[in-house]
């Protein structure tokens, strides 16, 4: 990604542009404008106008547009995957996989918005028995989405599809490393809605993202690093703009003594190395019961044979997309080894200029930076533990709390419940991301708010409560005409209802 000044055809004012580069080769993939504050404000104003139309469609009408968009994406999946492959460097198959999951989410959000958000009756309670109470979830208006580069389709789509299905229009600021993918997504929906500004893209660097935070959008959904997330929240606070923060993680995969070690090793390897380890919900730490530690290591090293990073079609691991991450990965590996970690695969020499070869370290000191901070590279730190209690304790000894996995035949669910994180897969890895009904998001420094599922739909709405009086109340409570007799009857009623003899022993 490099920024330059380019004159805009037909005007005297130069428009700043930047290039997105292929991280495997350094070749220019595309040139995009850097949207100024005025450009962002104009996009939000257009989105607000369009929100009148989009937000007032019925759920069924919106679903029809979104399902048509889903079909367009499906038919053009190879085209989008190729663009994502060029901008991120990830293998074509991996690029396709994240689009597949995103398509499924669009379909789920479109088909379920009515049931989850539409008006429904709720009980009014004995004190208010004369009332007919309803609740519905109304769209907020315009939602701003700021996305990262590591899953340039799947990740922002978790906000975009759910915000749109809930009746909002969206202004999307994709990562400066993947602007082409963002523009492609907006163009394809714009085609379906006949040119209306339902989903617009503003390309640019951090400043463009900052402009979106201060543009007066009704909610801002941010996915990226915790460091930027804090800046986004601070900017949004100025206008009391609510935010969702989907930030980083330091997820662990726990292997119990009764686990299927072949499957656990396969999951740890893929969870840690796929997408060159640049996955927020990727496996970074592995805790293995000491009774099966040696067998697990034999298994994972055998499965890792032949796994390598490269630009050729035989390489299952692509380049590091963001060049500055190379130094972070190097520091984490060096620090762990310098503090006494054993090298099982790769190591200090694994870090190249554009590619990092798979690296597996064991007996990694818990205080090394690779155990406490997100590495975002094709590395795994695998440590033996004496018990599942220790595995849970170490897993939870992090400021993050995004996701994780547990492999155990008997105790999977029990261990999963003890992990302080937003999502856990038992006997699989990252599976929750593909279950559209499950909420996606973290706790602690991994952020807050949820995308996906019913929670993800509600996230982009406000609850509207209406209660309608059906008949005159037997006791008039909300009036100065209330008399002492009514007060006495209310006191008796509340005692009857809630004054029971419950005592805690
Ligand atoms: P980043 O924080 O560098 O950038 C994210 C986005 O924020 C980009 O579009 C960037 O241009 C924009 N931005 C930068 N400065 C800004 C500012 N001051 N105001 C507003 N926007 C600004 O993150 P990244 O390197 O693109 O993404 C990697 C990170 O994202 C990792 O930490 C990863 O774990 C996290 N991530 C989290 C999830 C999740 O769902 N929790 C998913 C994918 C990635």
Short mmCIF file of C-alpha atoms and ligand atoms in Angstrom, two decimals:
data_model
loop_
_atom_site.label_atom_id
_atom_site.label_comp_id
_atom_site.label_asym_id
_atom_site.label_seq_id
_atom_site.Cartn_x
_atom_site.Cartn_y
_atom_site.Cartn_z
CA UNK A 1 0.00 0.00 0.00
CA UNK A 2 1.57 3.33 -1.14
CA UNK A 3 -0.07 6.77 -1.21
CA UNK A 4 0.36 9.29 -4.07
CA UNK A 5 -1.29 12.45 -5.35
CA UNK A 6 -3.18 12.04 -8.61
CA UNK A 7 -5.11 14.80 -10.43
CA UNK A 8 -8.78 14.02 -10.91
CA UNK A 9 -9.93 14.20 -14.55
CA UNK A 10 -12.01 17.31 -15.30
CA UNK A 11 -11.11 19.22 -12.11
CA UNK A 12 -8.13 21.23 -10.98
CA UNK A 13 -8.11 19.80 -7.48
CA UNK A 14 -5.82 16.82 -7.12
CA UNK A 15 -7.37 13.75 -5.53
CA UNK A 16 -5.03 11.76 -3.37
CA UNK A 17 -4.88 8.10 -4.28
CA UNK A 18 -3.20 5.01 -2.93
CA UNK A 19 -2.26 1.65 -4.41
CA UNK A 20 -3.13 -1.75 -3.07
CA UNK A 21 -0.25 -4.15 -3.62
CA UNK A 22 0.00 -7.90 -4.05
CA UNK A 23 1.90 -8.91 -0.88
CA UNK A 24 3.46 -11.93 -2.61
CA UNK A 25 5.11 -9.86 -5.34
CA UNK A 26 4.75 -6.16 -4.55
CA UNK A 27 2.84 -5.62 -7.83
CA UNK A 28 0.13 -2.97 -7.91
CA UNK A 29 -3.34 -4.56 -7.82
CA UNK A 30 -5.37 -1.35 -7.99
CA UNK A 31 -5.35 2.41 -7.39
CA UNK A 32 -8.06 3.95 -5.22
CA UNK A 33 -9.03 7.43 -4.04
CA UNK A 34 -8.34 8.54 -0.49
CA UNK A 35 -11.78 9.74 0.59
CA UNK A 36 -11.61 13.06 2.41
CA UNK A 37 -13.81 14.12 5.32
CA UNK A 38 -16.09 15.91 2.80
CA UNK A 39 -16.31 12.74 0.66
CA UNK A 40 -17.23 10.65 3.70
CA UNK A 41 -19.84 13.17 4.87
CA UNK A 42 -21.35 13.21 1.36
CA UNK A 43 -21.54 9.40 1.32
CA UNK A 44 -23.26 9.39 4.72
CA UNK A 45 -25.74 12.04 3.51
CA UNK A 46 -26.57 9.89 0.45
CA UNK A 47 -26.92 6.86 2.72
CA UNK A 48 -29.33 8.79 4.93
CA UNK A 49 -31.52 9.74 1.97
CA UNK A 50 -31.55 6.12 0.80
CA UNK A 51 -32.32 4.86 4.32
CA UNK A 52 -35.79 6.37 3.93
CA UNK A 53 -36.47 4.01 1.06
CA UNK A 54 -34.55 0.94 2.26
CA UNK A 55 -35.73 1.20 5.87
CA UNK A 56 -39.37 1.49 4.82
CA UNK A 57 -39.37 -1.60 2.62
CA UNK A 58 -41.00 -4.64 4.17
CA UNK A 59 -38.71 -7.37 5.53
CA UNK A 60 -39.78 -9.54 2.59
CA UNK A 61 -38.88 -6.88 0.04
CA UNK A 62 -35.46 -6.32 1.58
CA UNK A 63 -34.90 -10.06 1.75
CA UNK A 64 -35.58 -10.32 -1.97
CA UNK A 65 -32.85 -7.77 -2.77
CA UNK A 66 -30.39 -9.37 -0.37
CA UNK A 67 -31.06 -12.88 -1.64
CA UNK A 68 -30.55 -11.66 -5.20
CA UNK A 69 -27.23 -10.14 -4.11
CA UNK A 70 -26.33 -13.47 -2.49
CA UNK A 71 -26.95 -15.21 -5.83
CA UNK A 72 -24.82 -12.66 -7.71
CA UNK A 73 -21.94 -13.23 -5.27
CA UNK A 74 -22.32 -16.97 -5.65
CA UNK A 75 -22.24 -16.82 -9.44
CA UNK A 76 -19.19 -14.52 -9.41
CA UNK A 77 -17.38 -16.23 -6.54
CA UNK A 78 -14.28 -17.06 -8.64
CA UNK A 79 -13.89 -13.41 -9.66
CA UNK A 80 -14.11 -12.13 -6.09
CA UNK A 81 -11.84 -14.89 -4.77
CA UNK A 82 -9.21 -13.99 -7.38
CA UNK A 83 -9.28 -10.32 -6.34
CA UNK A 84 -9.03 -11.26 -2.65
CA UNK A 85 -6.17 -13.65 -3.49
CA UNK A 86 -4.29 -10.83 -5.21
CA UNK A 87 -4.87 -8.25 -2.49
CA UNK A 88 -4.26 -10.48 0.55
CA UNK A 89 -1.98 -13.13 -0.94
CA UNK A 90 -4.09 -15.94 0.55
CA UNK A 91 -4.48 -19.09 -1.59
CA UNK A 92 -7.45 -19.00 -3.96
CA UNK A 93 -9.22 -21.84 -2.09
CA UNK A 94 -8.97 -20.00 1.22
CA UNK A 95 -10.31 -16.83 -0.42
CA UNK A 96 -13.24 -18.84 -1.74
CA UNK A 97 -13.93 -20.41 1.66
CA UNK A 98 -14.45 -17.08 3.42
CA UNK A 99 -16.78 -15.93 0.62
CA UNK A 100 -18.79 -19.14 0.96
CA UNK A 101 -19.32 -18.44 4.67
CA UNK A 102 -20.21 -14.80 3.97
CA UNK A 103 -22.82 -15.85 1.38
CA UNK A 104 -24.42 -18.16 3.93
CA UNK A 105 -24.60 -15.31 6.43
CA UNK A 106 -26.28 -12.95 3.93
CA UNK A 107 -28.91 -15.61 3.27
CA UNK A 108 -29.48 -16.26 6.98
CA UNK A 109 -29.77 -12.58 7.87
CA UNK A 110 -32.16 -11.92 4.97
CA UNK A 111 -34.40 -14.88 5.79
CA UNK A 112 -34.55 -14.37 9.56
CA UNK A 113 -34.76 -10.59 10.01
CA UNK A 114 -38.56 -10.57 9.97
CA UNK A 115 -38.93 -13.24 12.64
CA UNK A 116 -36.23 -11.82 14.93
CA UNK A 117 -36.95 -8.11 14.52
CA UNK A 118 -40.60 -7.87 13.51
CA UNK A 119 -43.30 -6.87 16.02
CA UNK A 120 -44.27 -9.49 18.55
CA UNK A 121 -46.52 -9.58 21.58
CA UNK A 122 -45.05 -9.89 25.05
CA UNK A 123 -46.77 -10.60 28.37
CA UNK A 124 -47.87 -7.48 30.25
CA UNK A 125 -47.88 -8.99 33.77
CA UNK A 126 -50.56 -9.11 36.44
CA UNK A 127 -50.22 -5.49 37.60
CA UNK A 128 -50.72 -4.29 34.01
CA UNK A 129 -53.10 -7.01 32.87
CA UNK A 130 -55.23 -4.44 30.99
CA UNK A 131 -52.33 -3.65 28.61
CA UNK A 132 -51.43 -5.26 25.26
CA UNK A 133 -47.63 -5.03 25.05
CA UNK A 134 -45.56 -5.37 21.87
CA UNK A 135 -41.91 -4.98 21.01
CA UNK A 136 -40.21 -4.57 17.67
CA UNK A 137 -36.68 -3.76 16.58
CA UNK A 138 -36.34 -0.69 14.35
CA UNK A 139 -33.45 0.15 12.09
CA UNK A 140 -31.02 2.81 13.32
CA UNK A 141 -30.57 4.59 9.98
CA UNK A 142 -27.00 4.66 8.66
CA UNK A 143 -24.37 2.23 9.90
CA UNK A 144 -20.64 2.83 9.38
CA UNK A 145 -18.47 -0.28 9.00
CA UNK A 146 -14.67 -0.21 9.26
CA UNK A 147 -12.99 -3.45 8.25
CA UNK A 148 -9.63 -5.22 8.42
CA UNK A 149 -7.69 -6.91 5.60
CA UNK A 150 -7.30 -10.47 6.89
CA UNK A 151 -10.81 -11.67 5.91
CA UNK A 152 -11.87 -8.81 3.65
CA UNK A 153 -15.21 -10.43 2.74
CA UNK A 154 -16.29 -12.57 5.69
CA UNK A 155 -15.40 -10.13 8.47
CA UNK A 156 -17.09 -6.91 7.31
CA UNK A 157 -20.01 -8.94 5.95
CA UNK A 158 -20.85 -9.95 9.53
CA UNK A 159 -21.76 -6.31 10.09
CA UNK A 160 -22.86 -5.30 6.57
CA UNK A 161 -25.33 -8.13 5.89
CA UNK A 162 -26.92 -7.97 9.33
CA UNK A 163 -27.14 -4.14 9.33
CA UNK A 164 -28.74 -4.18 5.86
CA UNK A 165 -31.20 -6.95 6.73
CA UNK A 166 -32.26 -4.91 9.76
CA UNK A 167 -33.15 -2.00 7.44
CA UNK A 168 -30.07 0.24 7.68
CA UNK A 169 -27.98 1.58 4.84
CA UNK A 170 -24.23 1.15 5.17
CA UNK A 171 -21.08 3.17 4.46
CA UNK A 172 -18.09 0.81 4.46
CA UNK A 173 -14.43 1.78 4.87
CA UNK A 174 -12.41 -1.31 3.90
CA UNK A 175 -8.79 -1.77 4.95
CA UNK A 176 -6.24 0.10 2.86
CA UNK A 177 -4.75 -3.33 2.05
CA UNK A 178 -8.00 -4.63 0.51
CA UNK A 179 -9.86 -1.66 -0.99
CA UNK A 180 -10.58 -3.49 -4.25
CA UNK A 181 -12.52 -6.24 -2.48
CA UNK A 182 -14.56 -3.63 -0.58
CA UNK A 183 -15.36 -1.72 -3.77
CA UNK A 184 -16.30 -4.97 -5.54
CA UNK A 185 -18.79 -5.83 -2.79
CA UNK A 186 -20.45 -2.40 -2.90
CA UNK A 187 -20.58 -2.36 -6.71
CA UNK A 188 -22.27 -5.76 -6.83
CA UNK A 189 -25.04 -4.73 -4.40
CA UNK A 190 -25.46 -1.33 -6.11
CA UNK A 191 -26.16 -3.21 -9.34
CA UNK A 192 -28.89 -5.24 -7.61
CA UNK A 193 -30.60 -2.17 -6.07
CA UNK A 194 -30.45 -0.24 -9.37
CA UNK A 195 -27.85 2.31 -8.37
CA UNK A 196 -29.27 3.27 -4.98
CA UNK A 197 -26.81 4.11 -2.18
CA UNK A 198 -27.67 1.13 0.01
CA UNK A 199 -24.03 0.06 0.45
CA UNK A 200 -21.30 2.56 -0.38
CA UNK A 201 -17.55 2.26 -0.03
CA UNK A 202 -15.17 5.01 1.02
CA UNK A 203 -11.57 3.97 0.41
CA UNK A 204 -8.59 5.42 2.20
CA UNK A 205 -6.26 5.10 5.17
CA UNK A 206 -6.80 5.66 8.90
CA UNK A 207 -7.92 9.25 8.39
CA UNK A 208 -10.82 8.16 6.20
CA UNK A 209 -11.84 5.72 8.94
CA UNK A 210 -11.59 8.53 11.45
CA UNK A 211 -13.84 10.70 9.25
CA UNK A 212 -16.46 7.93 9.27
CA UNK A 213 -16.37 7.89 13.09
CA UNK A 214 -17.20 11.62 13.21
CA UNK A 215 -19.67 11.64 10.32
CA UNK A 216 -22.80 11.29 12.43
CA UNK A 217 -23.56 7.66 11.51
CA UNK A 218 -26.05 6.02 13.86
CA UNK A 219 -23.71 3.16 14.77
CA UNK A 220 -20.12 2.28 13.96
CA UNK A 221 -19.07 -1.37 13.62
CA UNK A 222 -15.29 -1.64 13.82
CA UNK A 223 -13.18 -4.73 13.21
CA UNK A 224 -9.42 -4.45 13.58
CA UNK A 225 -6.73 -4.10 16.20
CA UNK A 226 -7.56 -3.13 19.77
CA UNK A 227 -5.21 -0.16 19.43
CA UNK A 228 -7.28 1.35 16.62
CA UNK A 229 -10.50 0.22 18.33
CA UNK A 230 -9.71 2.49 21.28
CA UNK A 231 -9.22 5.47 18.95
CA UNK A 232 -12.49 4.66 17.16
CA UNK A 233 -14.37 4.49 20.46
CA UNK A 234 -12.90 7.79 21.64
CA UNK A 235 -13.87 9.54 18.38
CA UNK A 236 -17.37 8.06 18.42
CA UNK A 237 -17.83 9.16 22.04
CA UNK A 238 -17.84 12.79 20.88
CA UNK A 239 -21.25 12.29 19.22
CA UNK A 240 -22.40 9.49 21.53
CA UNK A 241 -22.27 7.21 18.47
CA UNK A 242 -22.61 3.62 19.68
CA UNK A 243 -19.85 1.23 18.62
CA UNK A 244 -19.19 -2.46 18.19
CA UNK A 245 -15.56 -3.40 18.61
CA UNK A 246 -14.36 -6.71 17.13
CA UNK A 247 -10.67 -6.77 18.02
CA UNK A 248 -7.84 -9.27 18.32
CA UNK A 249 -7.40 -12.51 20.22
CA UNK A 250 -4.93 -14.96 21.68
CA UNK A 251 -7.07 -18.07 21.41
CA UNK A 252 -6.03 -21.44 22.75
CA UNK A 253 -6.85 -24.97 21.71
CA UNK A 254 -7.03 -27.39 24.64
CA UNK A 255 -6.28 -31.11 24.21
CA UNK A 256 -7.52 -33.46 26.93
CA UNK A 257 -5.96 -36.85 27.59
CA UNK A 258 -8.91 -38.70 26.01
CA UNK A 259 -8.97 -36.55 22.84
CA UNK A 260 -8.67 -37.91 19.31
CA UNK A 261 -5.09 -36.74 18.81
CA UNK A 262 -5.11 -37.02 15.02
CA UNK A 263 -8.12 -34.72 14.79
CA UNK A 264 -6.82 -32.36 17.48
CA UNK A 265 -3.45 -32.04 15.71
CA UNK A 266 -5.15 -31.46 12.36
CA UNK A 267 -7.30 -28.71 13.92
CA UNK A 268 -4.40 -27.05 15.74
CA UNK A 269 -2.29 -27.02 12.58
CA UNK A 270 -5.06 -25.52 10.46
CA UNK A 271 -6.26 -23.18 13.23
CA UNK A 272 -2.74 -21.82 13.66
CA UNK A 273 -1.34 -21.83 10.14
CA UNK A 274 -4.20 -21.26 7.68
CA UNK A 275 -4.36 -17.75 6.24
CA UNK A 276 -0.69 -17.56 7.36
CA UNK A 277 -1.97 -17.35 10.95
CA UNK A 278 -3.61 -14.00 10.23
CA UNK A 279 -6.91 -14.95 11.80
CA UNK A 280 -8.48 -13.14 14.75
CA UNK A 281 -10.04 -16.44 15.87
CA UNK A 282 -6.94 -18.43 14.90
CA UNK A 283 -5.18 -20.82 17.28
CA UNK A 284 -2.11 -19.18 18.81
CA UNK A 285 -1.63 -21.29 21.96
CA UNK A 286 -2.14 -25.03 22.46
CA UNK A 287 -2.36 -26.67 25.90
CA UNK A 288 -2.00 -30.45 25.82
CA UNK A 289 -2.47 -32.86 28.70
CA UNK A 290 1.02 -34.04 29.67
CA UNK A 291 0.00 -37.72 29.39
CA UNK A 292 -0.54 -37.31 25.64
CA UNK A 293 1.86 -34.45 24.92
CA UNK A 294 4.57 -36.53 23.20
CA UNK A 295 2.05 -38.41 21.03
CA UNK A 296 0.39 -35.12 20.10
CA UNK A 297 3.74 -33.61 19.07
CA UNK A 298 4.62 -36.66 16.95
CA UNK A 299 1.23 -36.39 15.26
CA UNK A 300 1.29 -32.64 14.55
CA UNK A 301 4.88 -32.69 13.26
CA UNK A 302 4.02 -35.59 10.97
CA UNK A 303 1.00 -33.69 9.62
CA UNK A 304 3.09 -30.51 9.19
CA UNK A 305 5.49 -32.27 6.79
CA UNK A 306 5.34 -30.53 3.41
CA UNK A 307 3.36 -27.58 4.75
CA UNK A 308 5.07 -24.42 3.57
CA UNK A 309 4.57 -20.78 2.71
CA UNK A 310 5.09 -19.59 -0.86
CA UNK A 311 3.57 -17.90 -3.87
CA UNK A 312 3.24 -21.05 -6.01
CA UNK A 313 0.07 -23.10 -6.29
CA UNK A 314 1.56 -25.93 -4.20
CA UNK A 315 2.02 -23.68 -1.15
CA UNK A 316 -0.89 -23.82 1.30
CA UNK A 317 0.32 -20.74 3.18
CA UNK A 318 0.49 -17.33 1.53
CA UNK A 319 2.56 -14.25 2.33
CA UNK A 320 2.19 -11.97 5.34
CA UNK A 321 -0.29 -9.42 4.01
CA UNK A 322 0.80 -6.41 6.06
CA UNK A 323 4.60 -5.96 5.77
CA UNK A 324 4.95 -4.40 9.25
CA UNK A 325 3.61 -7.63 10.81
CA UNK A 326 6.81 -9.48 9.81
CA UNK A 327 8.73 -7.67 12.56
CA UNK A 328 6.07 -8.50 15.16
CA UNK A 329 6.22 -12.20 14.26
CA UNK A 330 10.03 -12.17 14.35
CA UNK A 331 10.04 -10.51 17.78
CA UNK A 332 7.58 -13.06 19.18
CA UNK A 333 9.58 -16.04 17.89
CA UNK A 334 12.93 -14.61 19.02
CA UNK A 335 11.63 -13.66 22.46
CA UNK A 336 10.17 -17.12 23.08
CA UNK A 337 13.37 -18.89 21.98
CA UNK A 338 15.60 -16.50 23.94
CA UNK A 339 13.49 -17.21 27.04
CA UNK A 340 13.94 -20.99 26.66
CA UNK A 341 11.24 -22.29 24.27
CA UNK A 342 12.11 -25.43 22.26
CA UNK A 343 11.94 -25.25 18.48
CA UNK A 344 9.95 -28.16 17.02
CA UNK A 345 9.53 -26.68 13.53
CA UNK A 346 10.76 -23.52 11.81
CA UNK A 347 12.20 -21.03 14.27
CA UNK A 348 14.24 -17.85 13.90
CA UNK A 349 15.18 -18.58 10.26
CA UNK A 350 11.53 -19.09 9.31
CA UNK A 351 10.93 -15.35 9.00
CA UNK A 352 11.66 -14.05 5.51
CA UNK A 353 10.98 -10.78 3.70
CA UNK A 354 7.43 -11.57 2.60
CA UNK A 355 6.78 -15.11 3.85
CA UNK A 356 7.02 -16.81 7.24
CA UNK A 357 7.48 -20.58 7.23
CA UNK A 358 5.37 -22.60 9.71
CA UNK A 359 6.87 -22.46 13.16
CA UNK A 360 6.00 -24.65 16.14
CA UNK A 361 7.53 -23.92 19.54
CA UNK A 362 7.02 -25.92 22.72
CA UNK A 363 7.53 -25.22 26.43
CA UNK A 364 7.08 -21.53 25.73
CA UNK A 365 7.37 -19.39 28.89
CA UNK A 366 3.96 -17.96 29.70
CA UNK A 367 5.45 -14.49 30.17
CA UNK A 368 6.99 -14.32 26.69
CA UNK A 369 5.40 -11.78 24.39
CA UNK A 370 4.26 -14.54 22.01
CA UNK A 371 2.04 -15.90 24.81
CA UNK A 372 0.59 -12.59 25.92
CA UNK A 373 0.10 -10.65 22.67
CA UNK A 374 -1.45 -11.49 19.31
CA UNK A 375 1.26 -12.84 16.96
CA UNK A 376 -0.79 -13.01 13.72
CA UNK A 377 1.65 -15.32 11.96
CA UNK A 378 1.89 -19.05 11.10
CA UNK A 379 3.16 -19.98 14.55
CA UNK A 380 1.96 -22.25 17.34
CA UNK A 381 3.09 -22.31 20.97
CA UNK A 382 2.37 -25.77 22.38
CA UNK A 383 2.74 -26.35 26.12
CA UNK A 384 2.07 -29.44 28.26
CA UNK A 385 -0.30 -29.10 31.23
CA UNK A 386 -0.81 -31.36 34.24
CA UNK A 387 -4.61 -31.12 34.16
CA UNK A 388 -7.55 -29.54 32.39
CA UNK A 389 -7.85 -27.15 35.34
CA UNK A 390 -4.40 -25.83 34.50
CA UNK A 391 -5.31 -25.63 30.80
CA UNK A 392 -8.38 -23.54 31.59
CA UNK A 393 -6.47 -21.34 34.03
CA UNK A 394 -3.71 -20.60 31.50
CA UNK A 395 -6.23 -20.09 28.69
CA UNK A 396 -8.07 -17.52 30.78
CA UNK A 397 -4.88 -15.76 31.92
CA UNK A 398 -5.07 -13.31 29.03
CA UNK A 399 -6.46 -9.84 28.56
CA UNK A 400 -8.20 -11.09 25.39
CA UNK A 401 -11.28 -13.30 25.23
CA UNK A 402 -12.30 -13.94 21.66
CA UNK A 403 -12.71 -17.66 20.96
CA UNK A 404 -10.99 -21.04 21.29
CA UNK A 405 -11.36 -24.81 20.97
CA UNK A 406 -11.43 -27.90 23.17
CA UNK A 407 -10.69 -31.48 22.14
CA UNK A 408 -12.02 -34.02 24.61
CA UNK A 409 -14.26 -37.07 24.32
CA UNK A 410 -15.91 -36.86 27.74
CA UNK A 411 -15.44 -33.35 29.11
CA UNK A 412 -15.60 -31.07 26.05
CA UNK A 413 -18.72 -29.13 27.00
CA UNK A 414 -17.69 -28.80 30.65
CA UNK A 415 -14.28 -27.36 29.73
CA UNK A 416 -15.76 -25.11 27.01
CA UNK A 417 -18.10 -23.49 29.55
CA UNK A 418 -15.19 -22.58 31.81
CA UNK A 419 -13.35 -20.61 29.12
CA UNK A 420 -13.82 -16.85 29.32
CA UNK A 421 -14.35 -16.09 25.64
CA UNK A 422 -17.17 -15.27 23.28
CA UNK A 423 -17.02 -18.50 21.26
CA UNK A 424 -15.69 -22.04 21.67
CA UNK A 425 -15.72 -25.05 19.34
CA UNK A 426 -15.67 -28.54 20.85
CA UNK A 427 -13.83 -31.21 18.84
CA UNK A 428 -13.45 -28.82 15.88
CA UNK A 429 -11.84 -25.45 15.29
CA UNK A 430 -13.42 -22.12 14.19
CA UNK A 431 -16.68 -24.01 13.46
CA UNK A 432 -18.80 -21.40 15.28
CA UNK A 433 -18.00 -18.83 12.55
CA UNK A 434 -19.93 -20.91 10.03
CA UNK A 435 -23.02 -21.45 12.20
CA UNK A 436 -25.13 -18.43 11.24
CA UNK A 437 -27.36 -18.64 14.31
CA UNK A 438 -24.42 -18.21 16.71
CA UNK A 439 -23.42 -14.74 17.91
CA UNK A 440 -19.84 -13.76 17.06
CA UNK A 441 -17.76 -11.46 19.27
CA UNK A 442 -15.49 -11.31 22.28
CA UNK A 443 -14.95 -10.06 25.81
CA UNK A 444 -12.12 -8.09 27.43
CA UNK A 445 -9.62 -6.64 24.97
CA UNK A 446 -11.19 -8.67 22.18
CA UNK A 447 -13.99 -6.11 22.19
CA UNK A 448 -17.74 -6.15 22.65
CA UNK A 449 -20.98 -6.33 20.72
CA UNK A 450 -22.09 -9.21 18.54
CA UNK A 451 -22.46 -9.88 14.82
CA UNK A 452 -24.21 -12.98 13.34
CA UNK A 453 -27.39 -14.69 14.48
CA UNK A 454 -30.36 -13.03 16.18
CA UNK A 455 -27.99 -11.02 18.44
CA UNK A 456 -26.21 -9.73 15.33
CA UNK A 457 -29.48 -8.55 13.81
CA UNK A 458 -30.57 -6.82 17.02
CA UNK A 459 -27.17 -5.14 17.30
CA UNK A 460 -28.10 -2.86 14.39
CA UNK A 461 -31.50 -1.82 15.74
CA UNK A 462 -33.14 -0.15 18.69
CA UNK A 463 -35.91 -1.81 20.64
CA UNK A 464 -39.23 -0.07 20.28
CA UNK A 465 -41.74 -0.90 23.04
CA UNK A 466 -45.44 -0.09 22.70
CA UNK A 467 -48.15 -0.91 25.17
CA UNK A 468 -51.83 -0.31 24.35
CA UNK A 469 -54.55 -0.07 26.99
CA UNK A 470 -57.22 -2.68 26.19
CA UNK A 471 -59.69 -1.77 28.93
CA UNK A 472 -59.90 0.42 32.05
CA UNK A 473 -57.57 -0.90 34.76
CA UNK A 474 -59.26 -2.53 37.80
CA UNK A 475 -56.97 -0.34 39.95
CA UNK A 476 -56.11 3.13 38.65
CA UNK A 477 -52.40 3.44 39.50
CA UNK A 478 -51.07 6.22 37.26
CA UNK A 479 -53.38 8.99 38.39
CA UNK A 480 -53.61 11.59 41.16
CA UNK A 481 -57.12 10.17 41.63
CA UNK A 482 -55.55 7.08 43.24
CA UNK A 483 -56.96 6.79 46.76
CA UNK A 484 -55.66 5.18 50.00
CA UNK A 485 -57.94 2.18 49.40
CA UNK A 486 -56.16 1.50 46.10
CA UNK A 487 -52.75 1.91 47.79
CA UNK A 488 -53.78 -0.71 50.36
CA UNK A 489 -54.99 -3.10 47.64
CA UNK A 490 -51.72 -2.63 45.70
CA UNK A 491 -49.74 -3.36 48.86
CA UNK A 492 -51.73 -6.58 49.42
CA UNK A 493 -51.35 -7.62 45.79
CA UNK A 494 -47.59 -7.10 45.72
CA UNK A 495 -47.23 -9.04 48.97
CA UNK A 496 -49.26 -11.85 47.47
CA UNK A 497 -47.16 -11.83 44.31
CA UNK A 498 -43.66 -11.29 45.69
CA UNK A 499 -43.71 -11.38 49.47
CA UNK A 500 -43.34 -15.16 49.68
CA UNK A 501 -41.35 -16.97 52.32
CA UNK A 502 -38.13 -17.52 50.35
CA UNK A 503 -35.14 -17.40 52.69
CA UNK A 504 -31.54 -18.18 51.94
CA UNK A 505 -30.01 -20.65 54.34
P1 LIG B 1 -6.16 -2.00 12.08
O1 LIG B 1 -6.67 -1.66 13.42
O2 LIG B 1 -4.79 -1.58 11.71
O3 LIG B 1 -7.11 -1.41 10.95
C1 LIG B 1 -8.49 -1.73 10.89
C2 LIG B 1 -9.22 -0.65 10.11
O4 LIG B 1 -9.20 0.56 10.87
C3 LIG B 1 -8.60 -0.32 8.75
O5 LIG B 1 -9.63 -0.15 7.81
C4 LIG B 1 -7.89 1.00 9.03
O6 LIG B 1 -7.74 1.81 7.90
C5 LIG B 1 -8.84 1.63 10.03
N1 LIG B 1 -8.24 2.70 10.85
C6 LIG B 1 -6.94 2.90 11.14
N2 LIG B 1 -6.80 3.98 11.95
C7 LIG B 1 -8.05 4.46 12.18
C8 LIG B 1 -8.57 5.54 12.94
N3 LIG B 1 -7.79 6.35 13.66
N4 LIG B 1 -9.92 5.72 12.97
C9 LIG B 1 -10.74 4.90 12.28
N5 LIG B 1 -10.29 3.86 11.53
C10 LIG B 1 -8.97 3.65 11.48
O7 LIG B 1 -6.34 -3.59 11.96
P2 LIG B 1 -5.90 -4.54 10.76
O8 LIG B 1 -4.41 -4.71 10.80
O9 LIG B 1 -6.54 -4.10 9.50
O10 LIG B 1 -6.59 -5.92 11.17
C11 LIG B 1 -5.98 -6.88 11.97
C12 LIG B 1 -6.58 -6.90 13.35
O11 LIG B 1 -8.00 -7.12 13.23
C13 LIG B 1 -6.08 -8.04 14.20
O12 LIG B 1 -5.85 -7.59 15.50
C14 LIG B 1 -7.24 -9.03 14.19
O13 LIG B 1 -7.28 -9.89 15.29
C15 LIG B 1 -8.40 -8.12 14.14
N6 LIG B 1 -9.59 -8.81 13.63
C16 LIG B 1 -10.62 -9.05 14.51
C17 LIG B 1 -11.74 -9.74 14.06
C18 LIG B 1 -12.90 -10.01 14.99
O14 LIG B 1 -13.95 -10.33 14.50
N7 LIG B 1 -12.75 -9.90 16.30
C19 LIG B 1 -11.82 -10.17 12.73
C20 LIG B 1 -10.76 -9.91 11.87
C21 LIG B 1 -9.64 -9.22 12.35
#
